[in-house]
Amino acid sequence: MEGDDDVEMREWCHALPKIELHAHLNGSIRDSTLLELAKRLGEKGVIVFEDVEHIIMKYGRSLPECFQLFDLFHILATDHETVTRITKEVIEDFAAENVVYLELRTTPKKNEAKGMTKRSYMKAVIDGLRAVETVDVVLFDSSNENGSESTIINGTSAEMKRRKIYMGLLLSIDRRETTTAAVETVDLAVEMKDLGVVGIDLSGNPVIGEWQTYLPALKHAKEVGLPITLHCGEVPNKKEIQAMLDFCPQRMGHVCYLEEEEWKTLKSLKIPVEICLTSNVRTERVPSVEYHHFVDLYNAKHPLALCTDDPGLFSTSLSNEYFLVASAFGLSKGEMLQISQKAVEYIFADSEMKKSLMKVFEDAQRKLVL
Ligand SMILES: [Zn+2]
């Protein structure tokens, strides 16, 4: 049972405006939606529903169970309608956690049987943004050069003053993809810059694929000025970690298996790190939150952002990640506010959006009890 202090701290972490920089669309699906979609697939005979039901219902899944769910996600989101629905719900859930800026990442998928191309998949994602009902979605718009705030794309705000969630989209290159497919994703990201796409991510099963396969696409992204974040060091792979550090992306996620030399390089390059505590513990990359490299990076004043990786998959929320930091490392409310506010500097959206977010934090500073 949690004491009164913990309950109060949880409430405070919930009220804190937060910046989410590392969340995958599929891994953020609501459990209730997952259950409903899995049931439907079971009825169609695509999967055996009973095999996945207990995993979906479970809080705190084991590593093999997480992998089973990963596989399920890939079968679920194969039509436009589902992609739109999932996106809408995911954004509403983040907004309900007081996430004020969300950089949502997803791998554009092809499904010829459903007439889905990478482009039409992304259109379905954007339709999901437009369908959000609970908050105004303010989308990064690279064509907006007049210095005014970016576009509200689901706007009813002319009549109603509502809360806002600022957003950017990242297109993920999956490690199973070929060089050609990876380049295609980068080209699509360039094409969609004025539709909220702010950067590129490299993700997927870390034991699959070679760095050299994605490098041409990542270099291309760099050349056209698209910011990049890499899932780095999820498994021990010295050669790849070194190559990723040499590439010097704008951000890195996880960085679990770095050796001393590589820590030094990371720190000297000051590459901001997306810290995913629960994800790293659940996938057994670190033994517990207390032993997480967050504390070393934090003490070294290294740029970092607390993130969920996947709130659905890992049964967490961004508020919970802040609570974990407070309880494990005894951080004060002021220090946590500072972590959240600092993350604004590492977002991939433009300076106008950063300015809007700084205002959100100035307001919060006045309202939050520290
Ligand atoms: Zn991830």
XYZ file of N, CA and C and ligand atoms in Angstrom, residues 22-24 105 201 203 231 234 254 274 276 279 309-310 314, ligand 1:
46
model
N 9.483 9.691 -26.692
C 9.736 8.316 -27.171
C 8.505 7.453 -26.907
N 7.591 7.438 -27.878
C 6.407 6.580 -27.767
C 6.076 6.043 -29.146
N 5.921 4.723 -29.229
C 5.538 4.083 -30.489
C 4.015 3.974 -30.524
N 5.871 8.152 -32.692
C 6.588 7.516 -33.807
C 5.856 6.281 -34.307
N 13.178 7.928 -37.034
C 13.608 7.058 -35.936
C 14.088 5.741 -36.534
N 14.262 1.848 -35.351
C 13.824 0.976 -34.252
C 13.541 -0.431 -34.759
N 17.379 4.133 -31.771
C 17.380 3.173 -30.665
C 18.808 2.639 -30.605
N 20.483 -1.345 -27.160
C 19.482 -2.174 -26.466
C 20.048 -3.568 -26.194
N 17.359 4.785 -25.074
C 17.819 3.642 -24.255
C 19.278 3.706 -23.805
N 16.786 9.668 -24.578
C 15.404 9.360 -24.190
C 15.481 8.216 -23.180
N 13.927 5.509 -20.756
C 12.688 4.727 -20.633
C 12.860 3.708 -19.498
N 10.420 0.431 -19.313
C 10.711 -0.399 -20.483
C 12.029 -1.156 -20.283
N 8.439 4.910 -23.750
C 8.661 3.920 -24.802
C 7.290 3.472 -25.321
N 6.541 2.833 -24.435
C 5.227 2.317 -24.801
C 4.357 2.178 -23.562
N 4.099 -1.619 -21.747
C 4.804 -1.762 -20.476
C 3.953 -1.356 -19.261
Zn 11.308 2.354 -28.465
